[in-house]
Coordinates of C-alpha atoms in Angstrom, one line a residue:
M148 CA -9.7 5.8 -23.9
S149 CA -6.3 5.8 -22.2
E150 CA -4.0 8.7 -21.5
V151 CA -0.7 7.6 -22.9
S152 CA 2.8 9.0 -23.3
E153 CA 3.7 10.7 -26.6
T154 CA 5.9 7.7 -27.7
T155 CA 3.7 4.7 -28.6
P156 CA 5.4 1.4 -29.3
Q157 CA 4.7 -0.6 -32.5
P158 CA 2.1 -3.3 -32.1
V159 CA 3.5 -6.7 -31.2
Q160 CA 1.4 -9.9 -31.5
A161 CA 1.0 -11.5 -28.1
P162 CA 1.8 -15.3 -28.0
H163 CA -0.8 -18.0 -27.5
P164 CA -1.1 -19.0 -23.8
G165 CA 0.3 -22.4 -24.5
G166 CA 3.1 -21.2 -26.7
P167 CA 6.7 -20.4 -26.1
A168 CA 7.9 -17.6 -23.9
P169 CA 7.3 -14.2 -25.5
H170 CA 10.0 -11.7 -26.5
P171 CA 10.5 -9.1 -23.8
G172 CA 8.7 -5.9 -24.5
A173 CA 9.6 -2.3 -23.6
P174 CA 9.3 -1.7 -19.9
H175 CA 5.8 -0.7 -18.7
Q176 CA 4.5 -0.3 -22.3
A177 CA 1.1 -1.6 -23.1
V178 CA 1.6 -3.5 -26.3
P179 CA -1.6 -4.1 -28.4
A180 CA -2.5 -7.6 -29.2
P181 CA -5.3 -7.2 -31.9
H182 CA -6.1 -10.8 -32.4
Q183 CA -6.3 -12.1 -28.9
G184 CA -9.7 -10.9 -27.8
P185 CA -10.7 -8.2 -25.3
D186 CA -8.8 -9.9 -22.5
A187 CA -5.4 -10.2 -24.2
V188 CA -2.4 -8.6 -22.7
P189 CA 1.3 -8.3 -23.6
A190 CA 4.2 -10.4 -22.5
P191 CA 6.3 -9.9 -19.4
G192 CA 9.5 -7.9 -19.4
A193 CA 12.9 -9.4 -19.4
P194 CA 14.9 -9.9 -16.2
G195 CA 16.4 -6.6 -15.0
S196 CA 13.7 -4.5 -16.5
F197 CA 10.4 -3.3 -15.1
P198 CA 7.9 -5.9 -16.0
A199 CA 5.4 -5.3 -18.7
P200 CA 1.8 -6.4 -18.4
Y201 CA 1.6 -10.1 -17.9
P202 CA 1.0 -12.6 -20.7
P203 CA -2.4 -14.0 -21.7
L204 CA -3.9 -16.7 -19.5
G205 CA -6.8 -19.0 -19.9
G206 CA -9.6 -20.0 -17.6
G207 CA -12.0 -18.3 -15.4
A208 CA -14.1 -19.3 -12.4
P209 CA -16.7 -22.0 -12.6
G210 CA -19.1 -20.3 -10.2
F211 CA -19.6 -18.6 -6.9
P212 CA -21.6 -20.7 -4.5
E213 CA -20.7 -18.4 -1.5
A214 CA -20.6 -15.1 -3.5
A215 CA -23.0 -12.7 -1.9
V216 CA -23.4 -10.5 -5.0
A217 CA -23.5 -13.0 -7.8
S218 CA -24.6 -16.6 -8.1
G219 CA -22.4 -17.9 -10.9
F220 CA -20.3 -16.9 -13.9
P221 CA -20.0 -20.0 -16.2
E222 CA -19.2 -17.7 -19.0
A223 CA -16.1 -16.4 -17.1
A224 CA -14.0 -19.1 -18.7
Q225 CA -14.5 -17.7 -22.1
P226 CA -12.0 -15.0 -22.9
D227 CA -14.1 -13.5 -25.7
R228 CA -17.4 -13.4 -23.9
A229 CA -19.6 -10.4 -24.2
P230 CA -19.0 -8.1 -21.2
L231 CA -21.7 -7.3 -18.8
A232 CA -23.5 -4.1 -19.5
P233 CA -24.7 -2.7 -16.1
P234 CA -26.3 0.6 -16.0
A235 CA -24.0 3.6 -15.8
P236 CA -23.5 4.9 -12.3
Q237 CA -25.9 7.7 -11.6
G238 CA -27.2 9.8 -8.8
P239 CA -26.5 13.3 -7.5
F240 CA -23.2 12.4 -5.9
A241 CA -21.7 10.6 -8.9
P242 CA -18.2 12.0 -9.6
Q243 CA -18.0 14.6 -12.3
P244 CA -15.2 15.0 -14.8
P245 CA -12.4 17.3 -13.5
R246 CA -13.3 21.0 -13.5
I247 CA -10.3 22.7 -15.0
A248 CA -9.7 25.9 -13.2
S249 CA -6.3 26.5 -14.5
V250 CA -3.9 24.6 -16.8
P251 CA -0.3 24.8 -16.0
Q252 CA 2.4 24.1 -18.6
T253 CA 3.0 20.4 -19.2
A254 CA 6.4 19.0 -18.5
E255 CA 8.3 18.0 -21.6
A256 CA 11.6 16.3 -22.2
G257 CA 14.4 18.5 -21.0
Q258 CA 12.1 20.9 -19.2
P259 CA 11.3 21.1 -15.5
G260 CA 7.6 20.3 -14.7
P261 CA 5.8 22.5 -12.3
G262 CA 3.0 20.8 -10.4
P263 CA 0.1 21.7 -8.3
Q264 CA 0.7 22.9 -4.8
T265 CA -1.1 21.2 -2.0
A266 CA -1.6 22.1 1.6
Q267 CA 0.5 20.2 4.1
T268 CA -1.6 19.1 7.0
A269 CA -1.4 16.5 9.7
P270 CA -3.3 13.2 9.0
A271 CA -6.8 13.3 10.6
Q272 CA -7.8 10.7 13.1
Y273 CA -10.3 8.0 12.1
A274 CA -12.8 9.4 14.7
A275 CA -12.9 12.9 13.1
P276 CA -13.7 12.8 9.4
G277 CA -14.5 16.0 7.6
P278 CA -15.0 17.4 4.2
Q279 CA -12.0 17.9 1.9
T280 CA -11.2 20.7 -0.4
A281 CA -8.9 20.8 -3.4
P282 CA -6.8 23.4 -5.1
D283 CA -7.4 24.6 -8.6
A284 CA -6.9 21.5 -10.7
P285 CA -4.3 21.2 -13.5
G286 CA -5.3 19.9 -16.9
P287 CA -5.9 16.2 -17.1
H288 CA -3.0 15.7 -19.7
T289 CA -0.3 17.5 -17.7
T290 CA 2.8 15.5 -16.9
P291 CA 4.6 17.2 -14.1
V292 CA 8.0 15.7 -13.1
P293 CA 8.3 14.5 -9.5
Q294 CA 11.0 16.1 -7.4
A295 CA 12.2 15.6 -3.8
A296 CA 10.8 18.0 -1.3
H297 CA 12.3 21.5 -1.5
A298 CA 14.5 20.4 -4.4
V299 CA 15.0 22.5 -7.5
P300 CA 13.2 20.9 -10.4
A301 CA 15.6 19.0 -12.7
P302 CA 14.9 18.3 -16.4
A303 CA 13.7 14.9 -17.2
P304 CA 16.0 12.6 -19.3
Q305 CA 15.3 12.7 -23.1
G306 CA 12.5 10.3 -23.9
T307 CA 11.2 9.6 -20.4
Q308 CA 8.2 10.6 -18.4
G309 CA 8.1 11.0 -14.7
G310 CA 11.6 12.2 -14.0
A311 CA 13.4 8.8 -14.4
Q312 CA 17.1 9.3 -13.9
G313 CA 20.2 7.5 -15.0
P314 CA 21.0 5.4 -18.0
S315 CA 20.0 2.2 -16.3
T316 CA 16.6 3.4 -15.3
P317 CA 13.8 2.4 -17.8
S318 CA 11.4 5.0 -19.1
A319 CA 8.1 5.4 -17.1
P320 CA 5.1 3.4 -18.1
Q321 CA 3.0 4.1 -21.1
G322 CA 0.3 6.4 -20.0
A323 CA 2.1 7.1 -16.7
Q324 CA 1.6 10.6 -15.3
A325 CA 4.5 11.4 -13.0
S326 CA 3.1 13.5 -10.2
A327 CA 4.5 16.7 -9.0
A328 CA 5.6 17.9 -5.6
A329 CA 6.9 14.4 -4.7
P330 CA 6.8 12.9 -2.2
R331 CA 3.3 14.0 -1.7
T332 CA 1.8 12.6 -4.9
L333 CA 1.8 9.2 -6.7
Q334 CA 2.6 8.0 -10.2
Y335 CA -0.7 7.2 -12.0
R336 CA -2.5 6.5 -15.3
F337 CA -6.1 7.0 -16.6
D338 CA -8.2 4.6 -18.7
G339 CA -11.7 5.2 -20.0
P340 CA -13.9 8.1 -21.0
E341 CA -13.0 11.5 -19.7
D342 CA -16.6 12.3 -18.7
A343 CA -17.2 9.1 -16.8
P344 CA -17.3 8.8 -13.0
V345 CA -13.8 8.0 -11.6
L346 CA -12.9 4.6 -10.2
V347 CA -9.6 4.4 -8.4
I348 CA -7.8 1.0 -8.3
G349 CA -4.9 0.3 -5.9
P350 CA -2.2 -2.4 -6.2
S351 CA -0.8 -4.8 -3.6
L352 CA 2.6 -4.8 -2.0
G353 CA 5.3 -5.8 -4.6
T354 CA 3.1 -5.4 -7.6
T355 CA 2.4 -2.6 -10.1
W356 CA -0.8 -1.3 -11.6
H357 CA -0.4 -4.0 -14.3
M358 CA -1.9 -6.5 -11.9
W359 CA -5.3 -5.0 -12.9
D360 CA -4.7 -5.1 -16.7
R361 CA -7.2 -7.7 -17.4
Q362 CA -10.0 -5.8 -15.6
I363 CA -9.4 -2.6 -17.6
P364 CA -11.2 -3.4 -20.8
E365 CA -14.6 -3.9 -19.1
L366 CA -14.2 -1.4 -16.2
S367 CA -13.2 1.4 -18.5
Q368 CA -16.4 1.0 -20.5
H369 CA -18.3 2.4 -17.6
W370 CA -15.8 4.4 -15.5
R371 CA -12.8 6.6 -15.9
V372 CA -10.3 4.2 -14.2
F373 CA -7.4 5.7 -12.3
R374 CA -4.5 3.4 -11.4
Y375 CA -1.5 4.3 -9.3
D376 CA 1.8 2.7 -8.3
L377 CA 3.1 2.6 -4.7
P378 CA 6.3 4.5 -4.1
G379 CA 9.3 2.7 -5.6
H380 CA 7.1 0.2 -7.5
G381 CA 7.0 0.0 -11.2
G382 CA 9.6 2.7 -11.7
A383 CA 7.7 5.2 -9.5
P384 CA 10.0 7.6 -7.6
A385 CA 11.4 5.9 -4.5
H386 CA 10.0 8.3 -1.9
A387 CA 9.0 5.8 0.9
A388 CA 5.7 6.3 2.8
A389 CA 5.8 5.7 6.5
S390 CA 2.2 4.6 7.0
V391 CA -1.0 3.6 5.2
A392 CA -2.5 7.0 6.1
E393 CA 0.5 8.7 4.4
L394 CA -0.2 6.7 1.2
G395 CA -3.8 7.8 1.4
D396 CA -2.8 11.4 1.8
R397 CA -0.5 11.2 -1.3
L398 CA -3.4 9.6 -3.3
L399 CA -5.8 12.4 -2.3
A400 CA -3.1 15.1 -3.2
T401 CA -2.8 13.4 -6.6
L402 CA -6.5 13.4 -7.2
D403 CA -6.9 17.0 -5.9
G404 CA -4.5 18.1 -8.5
L405 CA -6.6 16.5 -11.1
G406 CA -9.9 18.0 -9.8
V407 CA -11.3 14.6 -8.8
Q408 CA -13.3 15.0 -5.6
R409 CA -15.5 11.9 -5.3
F410 CA -14.7 8.4 -6.6
G411 CA -15.3 4.7 -6.2
Y412 CA -12.3 2.7 -4.9
A413 CA -11.1 -0.8 -5.3
G414 CA -7.8 -2.0 -3.8
C415 CA -5.9 -5.3 -3.4
S416 CA -4.1 -6.1 -0.1
I417 CA -2.2 -2.9 1.0
G418 CA -4.2 -1.1 -1.7
G419 CA -7.4 -2.2 0.1
A420 CA -6.0 -0.8 3.4
V421 CA -5.5 2.5 1.7
G422 CA -9.2 2.4 0.6
A423 CA -10.4 1.5 4.1
D424 CA -8.3 4.3 5.6
L425 CA -9.8 6.8 3.2
A426 CA -13.3 5.6 3.9
L427 CA -12.7 6.3 7.6
R428 CA -10.8 9.6 7.4
H429 CA -12.4 11.1 4.3
P430 CA -15.8 9.5 4.0
H431 CA -17.2 12.1 1.6
R432 CA -14.5 11.3 -1.0
V433 CA -15.3 7.6 -1.3
A434 CA -18.6 6.8 -3.0
S435 CA -18.3 3.0 -2.9
L436 CA -15.5 0.6 -1.8
A437 CA -14.2 -2.8 -2.8
L438 CA -11.6 -4.5 -0.5
V439 CA -9.8 -7.3 -2.4
A440 CA -7.6 -9.8 -0.5
S441 CA -7.5 -7.2 2.4
S442 CA -7.8 -7.3 6.1
P443 CA -8.3 -5.0 9.0
R444 CA -5.0 -6.1 10.4
F445 CA -2.4 -7.9 8.2
G446 CA -0.9 -10.8 10.1
T447 CA 1.2 -9.7 13.1
A448 CA 3.4 -6.7 13.5
D449 CA 6.3 -9.1 14.2
E450 CA 5.9 -10.9 10.9
F451 CA 6.1 -7.7 8.8
R452 CA 9.0 -6.2 10.7
Q453 CA 10.9 -9.4 10.3
R454 CA 10.2 -9.3 6.6
G455 CA 11.7 -5.8 6.6
V456 CA 14.8 -7.2 8.4
I457 CA 15.1 -10.0 5.8
V458 CA 14.9 -7.5 2.9
R459 CA 17.4 -5.1 4.6
T460 CA 19.9 -7.9 5.0
N461 CA 19.3 -10.0 1.8
G462 CA 17.6 -7.7 -0.7
L463 CA 14.4 -8.5 -2.4
E464 CA 15.4 -11.8 -3.9
P465 CA 13.9 -13.9 -1.0
M466 CA 10.6 -12.1 -1.4
A467 CA 10.7 -12.5 -5.1
R468 CA 11.5 -16.2 -4.9
T469 CA 8.5 -16.9 -2.5
A470 CA 6.0 -14.5 -4.2
P471 CA 4.4 -17.1 -6.5
E472 CA 3.5 -19.4 -3.5
R473 CA 2.0 -16.5 -1.6
W474 CA 0.1 -15.0 -4.6
F475 CA -1.1 -18.0 -6.7
T476 CA -2.6 -21.5 -6.2
P477 CA -0.1 -24.3 -7.0
G478 CA -2.1 -25.5 -10.0
F479 CA -2.1 -22.0 -11.5
A480 CA 1.6 -21.5 -10.9
A481 CA 2.4 -24.8 -12.6
A482 CA 0.2 -24.0 -15.6
Q483 CA 1.3 -20.4 -16.1
P484 CA 5.0 -20.2 -15.8
A485 CA 5.2 -17.0 -17.7
I486 CA 2.9 -15.2 -15.3
V487 CA 5.0 -16.6 -12.4
E488 CA 8.1 -15.1 -13.9
W489 CA 6.2 -11.8 -14.4
A490 CA 5.4 -11.8 -10.7
V491 CA 8.9 -12.5 -9.7
Q492 CA 10.3 -9.7 -11.8
M493 CA 7.8 -7.2 -10.4
V494 CA 9.2 -7.9 -6.9
R495 CA 12.8 -7.8 -8.0
T496 CA 12.4 -4.4 -9.6
T497 CA 10.8 -2.8 -6.5
D498 CA 12.9 -0.4 -4.4
P499 CA 14.0 -2.2 -1.3
G500 CA 13.7 0.9 0.9
C501 CA 10.1 1.5 -0.2
Y502 CA 9.2 -2.2 0.2
I503 CA 10.6 -2.2 3.8
A504 CA 8.6 1.0 4.5
A505 CA 5.4 -0.6 3.3
C506 CA 6.1 -3.6 5.5
E507 CA 6.4 -1.1 8.5
A508 CA 3.2 0.5 7.4
L509 CA 1.3 -2.8 7.4
A510 CA 2.8 -3.8 10.8
A511 CA 1.3 -0.6 12.3
F512 CA -2.1 -0.8 10.4
D513 CA -5.0 -2.0 12.6
I514 CA -8.5 -0.7 12.1
R515 CA -10.4 -3.6 13.8
G516 CA -12.0 -1.2 16.2
A517 CA -13.0 1.3 13.5
L518 CA -14.7 -0.9 11.0
G519 CA -18.2 0.1 12.2
R520 CA -17.5 3.7 11.1
I521 CA -17.0 2.8 7.4
G522 CA -20.3 4.0 6.1
V523 CA -20.1 3.3 2.3
P524 CA -21.3 0.2 0.4
T525 CA -18.5 -2.2 0.5
L526 CA -17.7 -5.4 -1.4
V527 CA -15.2 -7.7 0.3
L528 CA -13.7 -10.0 -2.3
V529 CA -11.3 -12.9 -1.4
G530 CA -9.8 -15.9 -3.0
A531 CA -11.0 -19.1 -1.5
E532 CA -7.4 -20.4 -1.3
D533 CA -5.8 -17.2 -0.1
Q534 CA -3.2 -18.0 2.6
V535 CA -2.1 -14.4 3.1
T536 CA -5.4 -12.6 3.9
G537 CA -7.9 -15.4 3.5
P538 CA -11.7 -15.9 4.1
A539 CA -11.3 -15.5 7.9
E540 CA -10.0 -12.0 7.5
A541 CA -12.6 -11.3 4.8
R542 CA -15.4 -12.4 7.2
T543 CA -14.0 -10.0 9.9
L544 CA -14.3 -7.2 7.5
V545 CA -17.9 -8.1 6.6
A546 CA -18.9 -8.6 10.2
G547 CA -17.5 -5.1 11.2
I548 CA -18.6 -2.9 8.2
P549 CA -22.3 -2.1 8.4
D550 CA -23.0 -2.2 4.6
A551 CA -20.6 -5.0 3.4
R552 CA -21.1 -8.1 1.3
L553 CA -18.8 -11.0 0.8
A554 CA -17.7 -12.6 -2.5
L555 CA -15.6 -15.8 -2.2
V556 CA -13.8 -16.6 -5.5
P557 CA -13.0 -20.4 -5.9
G558 CA -9.7 -21.3 -7.6
A559 CA -8.0 -18.1 -6.6
S560 CA -5.3 -17.2 -4.0
H561 CA -4.0 -13.7 -3.0
L562 CA -3.8 -12.2 -6.5
A563 CA -7.4 -13.0 -7.5
P564 CA -7.5 -10.3 -10.2
V565 CA -4.7 -12.1 -12.0
E566 CA -5.7 -15.7 -11.3
Q567 CA -9.4 -15.3 -12.0
P568 CA -9.6 -12.1 -14.0
A569 CA -13.1 -12.7 -15.6
A570 CA -14.7 -13.5 -12.2
V571 CA -13.1 -10.5 -10.5
S572 CA -14.2 -8.2 -13.3
D573 CA -17.8 -9.3 -13.2
L574 CA -17.9 -8.9 -9.4
L575 CA -16.5 -5.4 -9.5
L576 CA -18.9 -4.5 -12.4
M577 CA -21.9 -5.7 -10.5
H578 CA -20.8 -4.1 -7.2
F579 CA -20.0 -0.6 -8.5
S580 CA -22.9 -0.4 -10.9
T581 CA -25.4 -1.2 -8.2
A582 CA -23.8 0.5 -5.1
W583 CA -23.2 3.7 -7.1
Q584 CA -27.0 4.1 -7.6
Q585 CA -27.6 5.3 -4.1
D586 CA -26.3 8.5 -2.6
T587 CA -25.3 7.8 1.0
S588 CA -23.2 11.0 1.4
A589 CA -26.0 12.8 3.3
A590 CA -26.0 10.1 6.0
I591 CA -22.3 10.8 6.9
P592 CA -21.9 13.6 9.3
V593 CA -19.8 16.6 8.2
L594 CA -17.7 18.3 11.0
P595 CA -17.6 22.1 10.7
H596 CA -14.2 23.7 10.5
I597 CA -12.7 24.8 13.9
T598 CA -12.7 28.5 12.8
A599 CA -16.3 28.5 11.8
P600 CA -19.4 28.4 13.9
A601 CA -21.3 25.1 14.2
A602 CA -23.5 24.4 11.2
P603 CA -26.0 21.6 10.3
S604 CA -24.5 18.6 8.4
T605 CA -24.8 19.0 4.6
P606 CA -23.8 16.9 1.7
F607 CA -20.3 17.5 0.5
V608 CA -19.8 20.1 -2.1
P609 CA -16.3 20.4 -3.6
V610 CA -14.7 23.8 -3.7
A611 CA -11.7 24.9 -5.7
E612 CA -9.5 26.2 -2.9
I613 CA -7.4 24.8 -0.1
A614 CA -9.1 24.8 3.3
P615 CA -7.2 26.6 6.1
A616 CA -5.3 24.3 8.4
A617 CA -7.0 23.6 11.7
A618 CA -5.4 25.2 14.7
T619 CA -3.1 22.9 16.6
P620 CA -3.4 23.1 20.4
D621 CA -0.3 23.6 22.5
A622 CA 1.4 20.4 23.5
V623 CA 0.7 19.3 27.1
A624 CA 2.8 17.0 29.2
P625 CA 1.5 13.4 29.2
T626 CA -0.2 12.1 32.3
P627 CA 1.2 8.8 33.9
D628 CA -1.5 6.8 32.1
D629 CA -0.5 8.4 28.8
R630 CA 3.1 7.3 29.4
Y631 CA 2.0 3.8 30.1
E632 CA -0.1 3.6 26.9
Q633 CA 2.8 5.2 24.9
G634 CA 5.3 2.9 26.6
T635 CA 3.3 -0.2 25.7
K636 CA 3.1 0.9 22.0
V637 CA 6.8 1.7 21.8
R638 CA 7.9 -1.5 23.6
R639 CA 5.8 -3.7 21.3
E640 CA 7.3 -1.8 18.2
V641 CA 10.8 -2.2 19.4
L642 CA 10.9 -5.6 21.1
G643 CA 8.0 -7.2 19.2
D644 CA 4.5 -8.5 20.3
A645 CA 5.8 -12.0 21.0
H646 CA 8.4 -10.8 23.6
V647 CA 6.1 -8.4 25.3
D648 CA 3.2 -11.0 25.4
A649 CA 5.7 -13.5 26.9
V650 CA 6.7 -11.0 29.6
N651 CA 3.1 -10.2 30.4
D652 CA 2.2 -13.8 30.6
T653 CA 4.8 -14.5 33.3
A654 CA 4.0 -11.4 35.3
D655 CA 2.2 -12.0 38.6
V656 CA 1.2 -10.0 41.7
F657 CA 4.9 -9.9 42.7
T658 CA 6.3 -8.5 39.4
E659 CA 3.4 -6.7 37.8
D660 CA 4.4 -3.3 39.4
F661 CA 7.9 -3.7 38.2
Q662 CA 6.7 -4.3 34.7
E663 CA 4.5 -1.3 34.8
L664 CA 7.5 0.8 36.0
V665 CA 9.6 -0.5 33.1
T666 CA 6.9 0.2 30.6
R667 CA 6.0 3.7 31.8
Y668 CA 9.5 4.9 32.6
A669 CA 11.9 3.1 30.2
W670 CA 9.6 2.9 27.1
G671 CA 7.0 5.6 27.8
E672 CA 9.5 8.3 28.7
V673 CA 13.1 7.6 27.7
W674 CA 12.5 5.5 24.5
S675 CA 9.8 7.8 23.5
R676 CA 11.9 11.0 23.6
D677 CA 12.7 12.8 20.3
G678 CA 16.4 13.5 21.1
L679 CA 17.7 10.3 19.5
D680 CA 16.3 8.1 16.9
R681 CA 15.8 4.4 17.6
R682 CA 18.8 3.2 15.6
T683 CA 21.0 5.3 17.9
R684 CA 19.2 4.1 21.0
S685 CA 19.8 0.5 19.9
V686 CA 23.5 1.1 19.6
I687 CA 23.7 2.6 23.0
T688 CA 21.6 -0.2 24.5
L689 CA 23.8 -3.0 23.0
T690 CA 26.9 -1.3 24.3
A691 CA 25.5 -0.9 27.8
L692 CA 24.4 -4.5 28.0
V693 CA 27.7 -5.8 27.0
T694 CA 29.5 -3.4 29.3
S695 CA 27.4 -4.4 32.4
G696 CA 27.5 -8.1 31.5
H697 CA 23.6 -8.3 31.3
L698 CA 23.7 -10.7 28.3
E699 CA 20.3 -12.1 29.3
G700 CA 18.7 -9.0 27.6
L701 CA 21.2 -8.9 24.7
A702 CA 19.2 -11.3 22.5
A703 CA 15.9 -9.3 22.7
H704 CA 17.8 -6.0 22.0
T705 CA 19.8 -7.5 19.1
R706 CA 16.5 -8.5 17.5
A707 CA 15.2 -4.9 18.3
A708 CA 18.3 -3.4 16.7
L709 CA 17.6 -5.3 13.5
R710 CA 14.1 -4.0 13.4
N711 CA 15.2 -0.5 14.2
G712 CA 17.2 -0.5 11.0
L713 CA 20.7 -1.7 12.0
T714 CA 22.3 -4.2 9.7
P715 CA 24.3 -7.2 10.8
A716 CA 27.4 -5.5 9.7
E717 CA 26.7 -2.5 11.9
I718 CA 25.9 -4.7 14.9
K719 CA 29.2 -6.4 14.4
E720 CA 31.0 -3.0 14.4
V721 CA 29.2 -2.2 17.7
L722 CA 30.4 -5.4 19.3
L723 CA 34.0 -4.9 18.0
Q724 CA 34.0 -1.5 19.6
T725 CA 32.9 -3.0 22.9
A726 CA 35.8 -5.5 22.7
V727 CA 38.2 -2.5 22.9
Y728 CA 36.6 -0.8 25.8
C729 CA 34.7 -3.6 27.6
G730 CA 37.1 -6.5 27.1
I731 CA 37.6 -9.5 24.8
P732 CA 35.6 -12.0 27.1
A733 CA 32.5 -9.7 27.3
A734 CA 32.6 -9.1 23.5
G735 CA 33.1 -12.8 22.7
A736 CA 30.1 -13.8 24.8
A737 CA 28.0 -11.0 23.1
F738 CA 29.1 -12.2 19.7
A739 CA 27.8 -15.7 20.5
V740 CA 24.4 -14.3 21.5
A741 CA 24.1 -11.9 18.6
Q742 CA 25.2 -14.4 16.0
K743 CA 22.4 -16.8 17.0
V744 CA 19.7 -14.0 16.8
I745 CA 21.0 -12.7 13.5
Q746 CA 20.9 -16.1 11.9
E747 CA 17.3 -16.6 13.1
E748 CA 16.0 -13.2 12.0
T749 CA 17.8 -12.8 8.6
T750 CA 17.5 -16.3 7.2
P751 CA 14.9 -16.2 4.4
P752 CA 12.0 -18.7 4.4
A753 CA 12.9 -21.9 2.7

């Protein structure tokens, strides 16, 4: 059973997979297709609107010779096959339906929507997990309206859910629950029985929760499936999150408001990163984990920061145009043009600022050294032809996570749940229905609160109150070694890994002390100060380099300025200003250097 908005669209017959392009449906509205079988889904939205669920597709996976959890699924190619019927998850730790302590008023059209209040605490480190507590939960059908922090709640437009604003903004998705106290919560929806254990499913960058539509009919028979949208995706409020940990904190705040304490989690790409982060920082919340097309580190930081530069300069069209080749195998893309168009429209309708912030979050994400502390049963699922986070990254996860198994899906690329839906559904059903039989929570140590005396570890028991924030020790001045480590981190973030690696490779006994001085003093002290943001420091640095005539460093710092958020137009204004105060010849030489760098960094991939 799905929680849906009050306005339900009229049923529309979904087209045959080989038929003409379907008529665009209402944005984000799940349109029933009663004669297409259990896996039928509606047509994609028209250009300029938020894409509806993708159209029907045929075919499944012929088998899984390398799958660690299943030997083969020849029936996966049959869209009307009988679903698997694994035993329902059981055990003392299995999530219970939300305990309703208090039910606030629901937000209605034209009325402000109060939401649950959550404690604002700093993200915990991976090395120090502890139990989580939740406030009194609102009722599961409340629809609070998201607001900016500290803003006075504004009435939602007539006929919309989730605080959508402006005449050009489509209404929120059918079943969408727009979360309160934004930006500390996420847009979400539920499917499945209200008394079933909760299974949380996370999307990948540039997609919406509709990427999981074809898994819902089977998963929702056994679990209460909770899907969420990333900020600025699928019409969700565009409150960008600065890190994967912040996305995890917003997800927990949303679940806390619903009284959900323990849950299974499956996520694709950045959605998988969120699940791994939660399993590290909040192990007693995650009962079982599935990482789909995920990685302990996504490519290189330079790649994702340059992607952010391209989007900041050109918008999302370059990412939308290249999405099909990153997400699907060539054969699938050629055979399913409607799904390719659906994928392109998902990216086009994403908020650019939130997309850039997600790229920055992935650039900084690296849990390779922490994988051994993930203590929950984990399925690592990857498409055999995934060129983004492929089998090599999947095997790194399996090698590092103590209780992990690998499932390699033939005939699938990055969006395996879309390309091979039946196979992915079967793998998730088998993993969660078996891994959820064993209660591993008692094996995970529980750290006592700082204000309480030490106590023996006990299984997590949720309580309906917010835990007091841990006392923050007074800040202490960094030691020289701290400055060097901080300087190395900031230098890599600003100049890029490739530049820093090249400098380190050329250092020798004669120059290594100088490089240490630069790292510790320039980057660990001055660039790390809070007095100016990095954009402003880049403006100052560009000006100083032109003034002093040190153009050998201008290329690296032009590239850094782009990554720090300056646009080519703003860099041009800086150089024009230097022409007035530093001279035409100096500015002319600087324009030549900067022009070459900007062309290299902002030209979209072919």
